[in-house]
Amino acid sequence: MRYFPTSELIINEDGSVFHLHLTPEQLAKDIILVGDPGRVELVASFFDEIECRIENREFRTITGKYKGKRISVISTGIGTDNIDIVMNELDALVNIDFNTRTEKMTFTSLNIVRIGTSGGLQDYTPLGAYVISRKSIGFDGVLNYYANRNNVCDLAFEKEFIFQTNYDSRHAAPYVVSANPELIERIGKNDMIRGVTISANGFYGPQGRELRVRLNDPDLNRRITAFEYNGYKITNYEMESSAIAGLALLMGHKAMTVCTIIANRVNKGSDIKYTGSIQKLIQLVLDRL
């Protein structure tokens, strides 16, 4: 059996995992991820029962029950670097014995749904629309550090994306991963757009926003919006879905991302008062998870 030394898996004195500060018994198998720690309370406000509240840095967790189903809602903060922490620690909580520091003989698969906000890249992704990331394109490079990344990526899609967008080789090599089809069908129904999402490694320059520092490639977003491959078009930008989907595939978990569109990069519109839209999305996900 694989053994994980203290330098690789740090366990706190109370038996909780290093960053999330969760113990194995505090985690449900159905998990909702949100970026904003404040949104954890919003999701939990729908719960019928609260079991525990745990908080450390930007990672905040509430585990409770919704209509009899045990669910954990966890904030990740912004970016795929945080997702690397969250996904590895969630997997460790259910598939590593913290007492012996060895991999468990019986594997446990988690259902993981990210609920977030996003910027639309097509005319048919208007403000308030809900977009499921059927495929995610990672600009972050996180998955490239893991063995067998090619086994879970759409290599033909990656190649075509690099070609059509004339992707700068100085950037992290993009990777393309699919969300879990079972979760997509369960959560998506017929009232959500199935799309392709780019997870950028920044909010401004990496998503084509220009303030005082000019962009290296100001035409990249136009080429991204024009991209089409096997009926797929790129629908939106956000900052987490690629690492969630990719690491879930490598680990054997089921994962997907669904976002409400709060800005449209094509028509330059935005909505900073999106509370009602995100509340409705939370309710839909809770009812369907």
C-alpha positions as YAML, in Angstrom:
chain: A
units: angstrom
residues:
- id: 1
  name: MET
  ca: [0.00, 0.00, 0.00]
- id: 2
  name: ARG
  ca: [1.18, 3.53, -0.76]
- id: 3
  name: TYR
  ca: [2.39, 5.44, 2.27]
- id: 4
  name: PHE
  ca: [2.19, 9.25, 2.43]
- id: 5
  name: PRO
  ca: [4.85, 10.89, 4.66]
- id: 6
  name: THR
  ca: [4.19, 13.95, 6.79]
- id: 7
  name: SER
  ca: [5.92, 16.25, 4.28]
- id: 8
  name: GLU
  ca: [3.47, 15.25, 1.51]
- id: 9
  name: LEU
  ca: [0.22, 14.97, 3.47]
- id: 10
  name: ILE
  ca: [0.14, 17.44, 6.36]
- id: 11
  name: ILE
  ca: [-2.41, 16.56, 9.03]
- id: 12
  name: ASN
  ca: [-3.16, 19.06, 11.77]
- id: 13
  name: GLU
  ca: [-3.01, 18.14, 15.46]
- id: 14
  name: ASP
  ca: [-6.80, 17.82, 15.59]
- id: 15
  name: GLY
  ca: [-6.75, 15.22, 12.80]
- id: 16
  name: SER
  ca: [-7.89, 17.62, 10.08]
- id: 17
  name: VAL
  ca: [-6.31, 18.07, 6.66]
- id: 18
  name: PHE
  ca: [-3.85, 20.99, 6.43]
- id: 19
  name: HIS
  ca: [-5.65, 23.75, 4.48]
- id: 20
  name: LEU
  ca: [-9.34, 22.85, 4.63]
- id: 21
  name: HIS
  ca: [-9.16, 22.00, 8.36]
- id: 22
  name: LEU
  ca: [-11.72, 19.24, 7.76]
- id: 23
  name: THR
  ca: [-11.69, 15.80, 9.32]
- id: 24
  name: PRO
  ca: [-12.92, 12.86, 7.21]
- id: 25
  name: GLU
  ca: [-16.22, 12.54, 9.07]
- id: 26
  name: GLN
  ca: [-17.07, 16.21, 8.44]
- id: 27
  name: LEU
  ca: [-17.17, 15.84, 4.65]
- id: 28
  name: ALA
  ca: [-20.25, 14.76, 2.69]
- id: 29
  name: LYS
  ca: [-19.95, 12.83, -0.57]
- id: 30
  name: ASP
  ca: [-22.04, 15.44, -2.42]
- id: 31
  name: ILE
  ca: [-20.09, 18.70, -2.54]
- id: 32
  name: ILE
  ca: [-20.80, 22.19, -3.85]
- id: 33
  name: LEU
  ca: [-17.78, 24.42, -4.50]
- id: 34
  name: VAL
  ca: [-18.05, 28.21, -4.60]
- id: 35
  name: GLY
  ca: [-15.32, 30.79, -4.98]
- id: 36
  name: ASP
  ca: [-16.54, 33.42, -2.52]
- id: 37
  name: PRO
  ca: [-16.41, 32.44, 1.20]
- id: 38
  name: GLY
  ca: [-19.49, 34.62, 1.71]
- id: 39
  name: ARG
  ca: [-21.44, 32.48, -0.74]
- id: 40
  name: VAL
  ca: [-21.06, 29.45, 1.54]
- id: 41
  name: GLU
  ca: [-23.60, 30.94, 3.96]
- id: 42
  name: LEU
  ca: [-25.92, 31.72, 1.03]
- id: 43
  name: VAL
  ca: [-25.91, 28.09, -0.08]
- id: 44
  name: ALA
  ca: [-26.26, 26.85, 3.51]
- id: 45
  name: SER
  ca: [-29.25, 29.15, 4.07]
- id: 46
  name: PHE
  ca: [-31.23, 26.63, 2.00]
- id: 47
  name: PHE
  ca: [-30.22, 23.74, 4.31]
- id: 48
  name: ASP
  ca: [-32.75, 22.22, 6.70]
- id: 49
  name: GLU
  ca: [-30.03, 21.26, 9.15]
- id: 50
  name: ILE
  ca: [-26.44, 22.42, 9.83]
- id: 51
  name: GLU
  ca: [-23.95, 19.82, 11.05]
- id: 52
  name: CYS
  ca: [-20.70, 21.80, 11.23]
- id: 53
  name: ARG
  ca: [-19.00, 25.04, 10.23]
- id: 54
  name: ILE
  ca: [-15.23, 25.08, 9.59]
- id: 55
  name: GLU
  ca: [-13.11, 28.00, 8.41]
- id: 56
  name: ASN
  ca: [-9.42, 28.53, 7.59]
- id: 57
  name: ARG
  ca: [-8.12, 31.34, 5.37]
- id: 58
  name: GLU
  ca: [-10.32, 31.51, 2.24]
- id: 59
  name: PHE
  ca: [-11.49, 27.92, 2.74]
- id: 60
  name: ARG
  ca: [-14.85, 27.84, 4.48]
- id: 61
  name: THR
  ca: [-17.04, 24.75, 4.82]
- id: 62
  name: ILE
  ca: [-20.57, 24.11, 6.02]
- id: 63
  name: THR
  ca: [-21.90, 20.55, 6.05]
- id: 64
  name: GLY
  ca: [-25.60, 19.99, 6.51]
- id: 65
  name: LYS
  ca: [-28.71, 18.44, 5.02]
- id: 66
  name: TYR
  ca: [-30.98, 19.61, 2.24]
- id: 67
  name: LYS
  ca: [-34.24, 17.67, 1.92]
- id: 68
  name: GLY
  ca: [-32.58, 14.76, 3.68]
- id: 69
  name: LYS
  ca: [-29.44, 14.73, 1.53]
- id: 70
  name: ARG
  ca: [-26.11, 15.39, 3.25]
- id: 71
  name: ILE
  ca: [-24.14, 18.09, 1.42]
- id: 72
  name: SER
  ca: [-20.92, 20.02, 2.05]
- id: 73
  name: VAL
  ca: [-20.50, 23.49, 0.59]
- id: 74
  name: ILE
  ca: [-16.89, 24.72, 0.42]
- id: 75
  name: SER
  ca: [-15.32, 27.99, -0.71]
- id: 76
  name: THR
  ca: [-12.15, 27.69, -2.79]
- id: 77
  name: GLY
  ca: [-11.15, 31.31, -3.26]
- id: 78
  name: ILE
  ca: [-10.15, 32.42, -6.75]
- id: 79
  name: GLY
  ca: [-8.02, 30.47, -9.19]
- id: 80
  name: THR
  ca: [-6.90, 26.98, -10.17]
- id: 81
  name: ASP
  ca: [-3.94, 27.12, -7.76]
- id: 82
  name: ASN
  ca: [-6.48, 26.98, -4.93]
- id: 83
  name: ILE
  ca: [-8.40, 24.24, -6.75]
- id: 84
  name: ASP
  ca: [-5.22, 22.14, -6.75]
- id: 85
  name: ILE
  ca: [-5.26, 22.38, -2.94]
- id: 86
  name: VAL
  ca: [-8.98, 21.76, -2.54]
- id: 87
  name: MET
  ca: [-9.25, 18.78, -4.90]
- id: 88
  name: ASN
  ca: [-6.22, 17.00, -3.47]
- id: 89
  name: GLU
  ca: [-7.38, 17.50, 0.11]
- id: 90
  name: LEU
  ca: [-10.95, 16.40, -0.66]
- id: 91
  name: ASP
  ca: [-9.62, 13.24, -2.27]
- id: 92
  name: ALA
  ca: [-7.29, 12.62, 0.67]
- id: 93
  name: LEU
  ca: [-10.16, 12.97, 3.14]
- id: 94
  name: VAL
  ca: [-12.05, 10.05, 1.60]
- id: 95
  name: ASN
  ca: [-9.33, 7.87, 0.08]
- id: 96
  name: ILE
  ca: [-6.40, 8.04, 2.54]
- id: 97
  name: ASP
  ca: [-6.49, 6.60, 6.04]
- id: 98
  name: PHE
  ca: [-5.24, 9.47, 8.22]
- id: 99
  name: ASN
  ca: [-4.23, 7.09, 11.02]
- id: 100
  name: THR
  ca: [-1.96, 4.85, 8.94]
- id: 101
  name: ARG
  ca: [-1.18, 7.40, 6.18]
- id: 102
  name: THR
  ca: [-1.88, 4.76, 3.57]
- id: 103
  name: GLU
  ca: [-4.27, 4.61, 0.63]
- id: 104
  name: LYS
  ca: [-7.57, 2.97, 1.52]
- id: 105
  name: MET
  ca: [-8.39, -0.39, -0.05]
- id: 106
  name: THR
  ca: [-11.92, 0.78, -0.95]
- id: 107
  name: PHE
  ca: [-12.17, 3.80, -3.24]
- id: 108
  name: THR
  ca: [-14.78, 6.51, -2.57]
- id: 109
  name: SER
  ca: [-16.01, 8.69, -5.43]
- id: 110
  name: LEU
  ca: [-17.29, 12.21, -4.75]
- id: 111
  name: ASN
  ca: [-19.90, 14.27, -6.63]
- id: 112
  name: ILE
  ca: [-18.53, 17.79, -7.01]
- id: 113
  name: VAL
  ca: [-20.41, 20.73, -8.52]
- id: 114
  name: ARG
  ca: [-18.93, 24.20, -8.79]
- id: 115
  name: ILE
  ca: [-21.42, 27.09, -8.82]
- id: 116
  name: GLY
  ca: [-19.85, 30.31, -10.03]
- id: 117
  name: THR
  ca: [-20.01, 33.49, -12.06]
- id: 118
  name: SER
  ca: [-18.60, 33.96, -15.50]
- id: 119
  name: GLY
  ca: [-18.12, 36.18, -18.54]
- id: 120
  name: GLY
  ca: [-19.92, 35.22, -21.74]
- id: 121
  name: LEU
  ca: [-18.11, 35.10, -25.10]
- id: 122
  name: GLN
  ca: [-21.03, 34.57, -27.49]
- id: 123
  name: ASP
  ca: [-24.21, 36.45, -28.37]
- id: 124
  name: TYR
  ca: [-26.19, 33.44, -27.08]
- id: 125
  name: THR
  ca: [-24.64, 33.70, -23.59]
- id: 126
  name: PRO
  ca: [-26.51, 36.80, -22.35]
- id: 127
  name: LEU
  ca: [-26.50, 38.23, -18.85]
- id: 128
  name: GLY
  ca: [-28.27, 35.89, -16.45]
- id: 129
  name: ALA
  ca: [-27.86, 32.76, -18.59]
- id: 130
  name: TYR
  ca: [-26.67, 29.55, -16.92]
- id: 131
  name: VAL
  ca: [-23.76, 27.86, -18.70]
- id: 132
  name: ILE
  ca: [-22.52, 24.35, -17.95]
- id: 133
  name: SER
  ca: [-18.87, 23.74, -18.78]
- id: 134
  name: ARG
  ca: [-19.26, 20.60, -20.89]
- id: 135
  name: LYS
  ca: [-15.58, 21.01, -21.75]
- id: 136
  name: SER
  ca: [-13.04, 23.26, -20.04]
- id: 137
  name: ILE
  ca: [-9.86, 24.70, -21.52]
- id: 138
  name: GLY
  ca: [-7.18, 25.32, -18.92]
- id: 139
  name: PHE
  ca: [-4.91, 28.30, -19.46]
- id: 140
  name: ASP
  ca: [-3.43, 27.66, -16.01]
- id: 141
  name: GLY
  ca: [-1.15, 24.69, -16.65]
- id: 142
  name: VAL
  ca: [-2.05, 22.91, -13.38]
- id: 143
  name: LEU
  ca: [-2.92, 19.56, -14.97]
- id: 144
  name: ASN
  ca: [0.36, 19.51, -16.90]
- id: 145
  name: TYR
  ca: [2.18, 18.78, -13.62]
- id: 146
  name: TYR
  ca: [0.38, 15.43, -13.17]
- id: 147
  name: ALA
  ca: [1.11, 12.04, -14.70]
- id: 148
  name: ASN
  ca: [-1.40, 10.66, -17.22]
- id: 149
  name: ARG
  ca: [-2.80, 14.08, -18.09]
- id: 150
  name: ASN
  ca: [-2.96, 12.99, -21.74]
- id: 151
  name: ASN
  ca: [-5.25, 10.10, -20.78]
- id: 152
  name: VAL
  ca: [-7.99, 12.46, -19.56]
- id: 153
  name: CYS
  ca: [-7.55, 15.30, -22.08]
- id: 154
  name: ASP
  ca: [-9.00, 15.86, -25.55]
- id: 155
  name: LEU
  ca: [-5.69, 16.06, -27.40]
- id: 156
  name: ALA
  ca: [-7.23, 16.70, -30.83]
- id: 157
  name: PHE
  ca: [-9.23, 19.61, -29.42]
- id: 158
  name: GLU
  ca: [-6.08, 21.02, -27.80]
- id: 159
  name: LYS
  ca: [-4.18, 20.84, -31.08]
- id: 160
  name: GLU
  ca: [-6.98, 22.54, -33.02]
- id: 161
  name: PHE
  ca: [-7.36, 25.25, -30.39]
- id: 162
  name: ILE
  ca: [-3.65, 26.08, -30.53]
- id: 163
  name: PHE
  ca: [-3.79, 26.19, -34.33]
- id: 164
  name: GLN
  ca: [-6.94, 28.29, -34.74]
- id: 165
  name: THR
  ca: [-6.06, 30.83, -32.06]
- id: 166
  name: ASN
  ca: [-2.35, 30.99, -32.94]
- id: 167
  name: TYR
  ca: [-1.75, 30.38, -29.24]
- id: 168
  name: ASP
  ca: [1.46, 31.94, -27.92]
- id: 169
  name: SER
  ca: [3.91, 29.17, -26.92]
- id: 170
  name: ARG
  ca: [5.16, 31.36, -24.05]
- id: 171
  name: HIS
  ca: [1.86, 30.76, -22.27]
- id: 172
  name: ALA
  ca: [1.21, 27.59, -20.25]
- id: 173
  name: ALA
  ca: [0.24, 24.76, -22.60]
- id: 174
  name: PRO
  ca: [-3.59, 24.65, -22.71]
- id: 175
  name: TYR
  ca: [-5.39, 21.44, -21.76]
- id: 176
  name: VAL
  ca: [-8.96, 20.41, -22.60]
- id: 177
  name: VAL
  ca: [-11.03, 18.22, -20.27]
- id: 178
  name: SER
  ca: [-14.66, 17.11, -20.13]
- id: 179
  name: ALA
  ca: [-17.07, 17.33, -17.22]
- id: 180
  name: ASN
  ca: [-18.87, 14.23, -15.99]
- id: 181
  name: PRO
  ca: [-21.74, 13.51, -18.42]
- id: 182
  name: GLU
  ca: [-23.99, 12.01, -15.74]
- id: 183
  name: LEU
  ca: [-23.78, 15.16, -13.62]
- id: 184
  name: ILE
  ca: [-24.31, 17.35, -16.69]
- id: 185
  name: GLU
  ca: [-27.57, 15.57, -17.49]
- id: 186
  name: ARG
  ca: [-28.73, 15.53, -13.87]
- id: 187
  name: ILE
  ca: [-28.02, 19.22, -13.21]
- id: 188
  name: GLY
  ca: [-28.43, 20.72, -16.67]
- id: 189
  name: LYS
  ca: [-31.87, 19.52, -17.78]
- id: 190
  name: ASN
  ca: [-33.08, 21.75, -20.67]
- id: 191
  name: ASP
  ca: [-32.73, 25.16, -19.01]
- id: 192
  name: MET
  ca: [-28.96, 25.54, -19.12]
- id: 193
  name: ILE
  ca: [-26.55, 26.15, -22.00]
- id: 194
  name: ARG
  ca: [-23.97, 23.43, -22.65]
- id: 195
  name: GLY
  ca: [-20.74, 25.25, -23.40]
- id: 196
  name: VAL
  ca: [-16.97, 25.26, -23.53]
- id: 197
  name: THR
  ca: [-15.33, 27.28, -20.77]
- id: 198
  name: ILE
  ca: [-11.87, 28.78, -20.58]
- id: 199
  name: SER
  ca: [-10.32, 28.80, -17.11]
- id: 200
  name: ALA
  ca: [-7.93, 31.74, -17.20]
- id: 201
  name: ASN
  ca: [-5.00, 32.18, -14.84]
- id: 202
  name: GLY
  ca: [-5.94, 35.79, -14.13]
- id: 203
  name: PHE
  ca: [-8.89, 38.17, -14.34]
- id: 204
  name: TYR
  ca: [-7.41, 41.03, -16.36]
- id: 205
  name: GLY
  ca: [-4.71, 40.37, -18.95]
- id: 206
  name: PRO
  ca: [-5.27, 36.60, -19.21]
- id: 207
  name: GLN
  ca: [-8.94, 37.25, -20.03]
- id: 208
  name: GLY
  ca: [-8.17, 40.05, -22.47]
- id: 209
  name: ARG
  ca: [-9.00, 42.96, -20.15]
- id: 210
  name: GLU
  ca: [-6.77, 45.96, -20.63]
- id: 211
  name: LEU
  ca: [-6.35, 48.69, -18.02]
- id: 212
  name: ARG
  ca: [-3.06, 50.62, -17.75]
- id: 213
  name: VAL
  ca: [-0.82, 47.80, -19.00]
- id: 214
  name: ARG
  ca: [-1.35, 46.95, -22.66]
- id: 215
  name: LEU
  ca: [-2.03, 43.39, -23.78]
- id: 216
  name: ASN
  ca: [0.57, 41.27, -25.51]
- id: 217
  name: ASP
  ca: [-2.09, 39.89, -27.89]
- id: 218
  name: PRO
  ca: [-5.14, 42.20, -28.00]
- id: 219
  name: ASP
  ca: [-6.73, 40.13, -30.80]
- id: 220
  name: LEU
  ca: [-6.76, 36.82, -28.88]
- id: 221
  name: ASN
  ca: [-10.34, 37.13, -27.61]
- id: 222
  name: ARG
  ca: [-11.61, 37.70, -31.15]
- id: 223
  name: ARG
  ca: [-9.92, 34.49, -32.29]
- id: 224
  name: ILE
  ca: [-11.24, 32.63, -29.24]
- id: 225
  name: THR
  ca: [-14.80, 33.79, -29.94]
- id: 226
  name: ALA
  ca: [-14.46, 32.74, -33.61]
- id: 227
  name: PHE
  ca: [-13.07, 29.29, -32.74]
- id: 228
  name: GLU
  ca: [-15.21, 26.31, -33.77]
- id: 229
  name: TYR
  ca: [-14.38, 22.61, -33.70]
- id: 230
  name: ASN
  ca: [-16.72, 19.63, -34.15]
- id: 231
  name: GLY
  ca: [-19.72, 21.82, -33.31]
- id: 232
  name: TYR
  ca: [-18.09, 23.29, -30.20]
- id: 233
  name: LYS
  ca: [-17.73, 27.03, -29.67]
- id: 234
  name: ILE
  ca: [-16.15, 28.68, -26.65]
- id: 235
  name: THR
  ca: [-18.89, 30.21, -24.51]
- id: 236
  name: ASN
  ca: [-17.36, 31.78, -21.42]
- id: 237
  name: TYR
  ca: [-14.41, 32.68, -19.23]
- id: 238
  name: GLU
  ca: [-13.96, 31.83, -15.56]
- id: 239
  name: MET
  ca: [-11.03, 30.72, -13.38]
- id: 240
  name: GLU
  ca: [-11.58, 27.27, -11.84]
- id: 241
  name: SER
  ca: [-13.47, 24.71, -13.95]
- id: 242
  name: SER
  ca: [-10.51, 23.19, -15.83]
- id: 243
  name: ALA
  ca: [-8.61, 22.07, -12.73]
- id: 244
  name: ILE
  ca: [-11.79, 20.77, -11.09]
- id: 245
  name: ALA
  ca: [-12.71, 18.66, -14.12]
- id: 246
  name: GLY
  ca: [-9.17, 17.51, -14.86]
- id: 247
  name: LEU
  ca: [-8.19, 16.52, -11.33]
- id: 248
  name: ALA
  ca: [-11.56, 14.84, -10.80]
- id: 249
  name: LEU
  ca: [-10.95, 12.69, -13.89]
- id: 250
  name: LEU
  ca: [-7.45, 11.75, -12.71]
- id: 251
  name: MET
  ca: [-8.73, 10.92, -9.22]
- id: 252
  name: GLY
  ca: [-11.92, 9.11, -10.26]
- id: 253
  name: HIS
  ca: [-14.47, 11.62, -8.99]
- id: 254
  name: LYS
  ca: [-17.49, 13.12, -10.80]
- id: 255
  name: ALA
  ca: [-17.34, 16.88, -11.31]
- id: 256
  name: MET
  ca: [-18.85, 19.71, -13.29]
- id: 257
  name: THR
  ca: [-19.11, 23.52, -13.27]
- id: 258
  name: VAL
  ca: [-22.15, 25.70, -13.89]
- id: 259
  name: CYS
  ca: [-21.96, 29.49, -13.91]
- id: 260
  name: THR
  ca: [-24.33, 32.40, -14.25]
- id: 261
  name: ILE
  ca: [-23.21, 34.97, -16.81]
- id: 262
  name: ILE
  ca: [-22.61, 38.35, -15.17]
- id: 263
  name: ALA
  ca: [-20.69, 39.99, -18.04]
- id: 264
  name: ASN
  ca: [-20.80, 39.60, -21.80]
- id: 265
  name: ARG
  ca: [-17.46, 40.31, -23.41]
- id: 266
  name: VAL
  ca: [-18.96, 40.59, -26.90]
- id: 267
  name: ASN
  ca: [-21.45, 43.39, -26.24]
- id: 268
  name: LYS
  ca: [-19.48, 44.83, -23.27]
- id: 269
  name: GLY
  ca: [-22.42, 44.50, -20.86]
- id: 270
  name: SER
  ca: [-22.25, 43.53, -17.20]
- id: 271
  name: ASP
  ca: [-24.51, 43.03, -14.19]
- id: 272
  name: ILE
  ca: [-23.01, 43.51, -10.74]
- id: 273
  name: LYS
  ca: [-26.41, 42.96, -9.10]
- id: 274
  name: TYR
  ca: [-26.64, 39.24, -9.84]
- id: 275
  name: THR
  ca: [-27.77, 37.99, -6.41]
- id: 276
  name: GLY
  ca: [-31.17, 36.83, -7.65]
- id: 277
  name: SER
  ca: [-29.65, 34.91, -10.54]
- id: 278
  name: ILE
  ca: [-27.11, 33.10, -8.34]
- id: 279
  name: GLN
  ca: [-29.77, 32.29, -5.72]
- id: 280
  name: LYS
  ca: [-31.96, 30.65, -8.36]
- id: 281
  name: LEU
  ca: [-28.98, 28.68, -9.67]
- id: 282
  name: ILE
  ca: [-28.12, 27.46, -6.16]
- id: 283
  name: GLN
  ca: [-31.71, 26.29, -5.67]
- id: 284
  name: LEU
  ca: [-31.66, 24.41, -8.99]
- id: 285
  name: VAL
  ca: [-28.37, 22.67, -8.20]
- id: 286
  name: LEU
  ca: [-29.48, 21.68, -4.70]
- id: 287
  name: ASP
  ca: [-32.73, 20.22, -6.04]
- id: 288
  name: ARG
  ca: [-30.94, 18.22, -8.75]
- id: 289
  name: LEU
  ca: [-27.72, 17.11, -7.07]
...
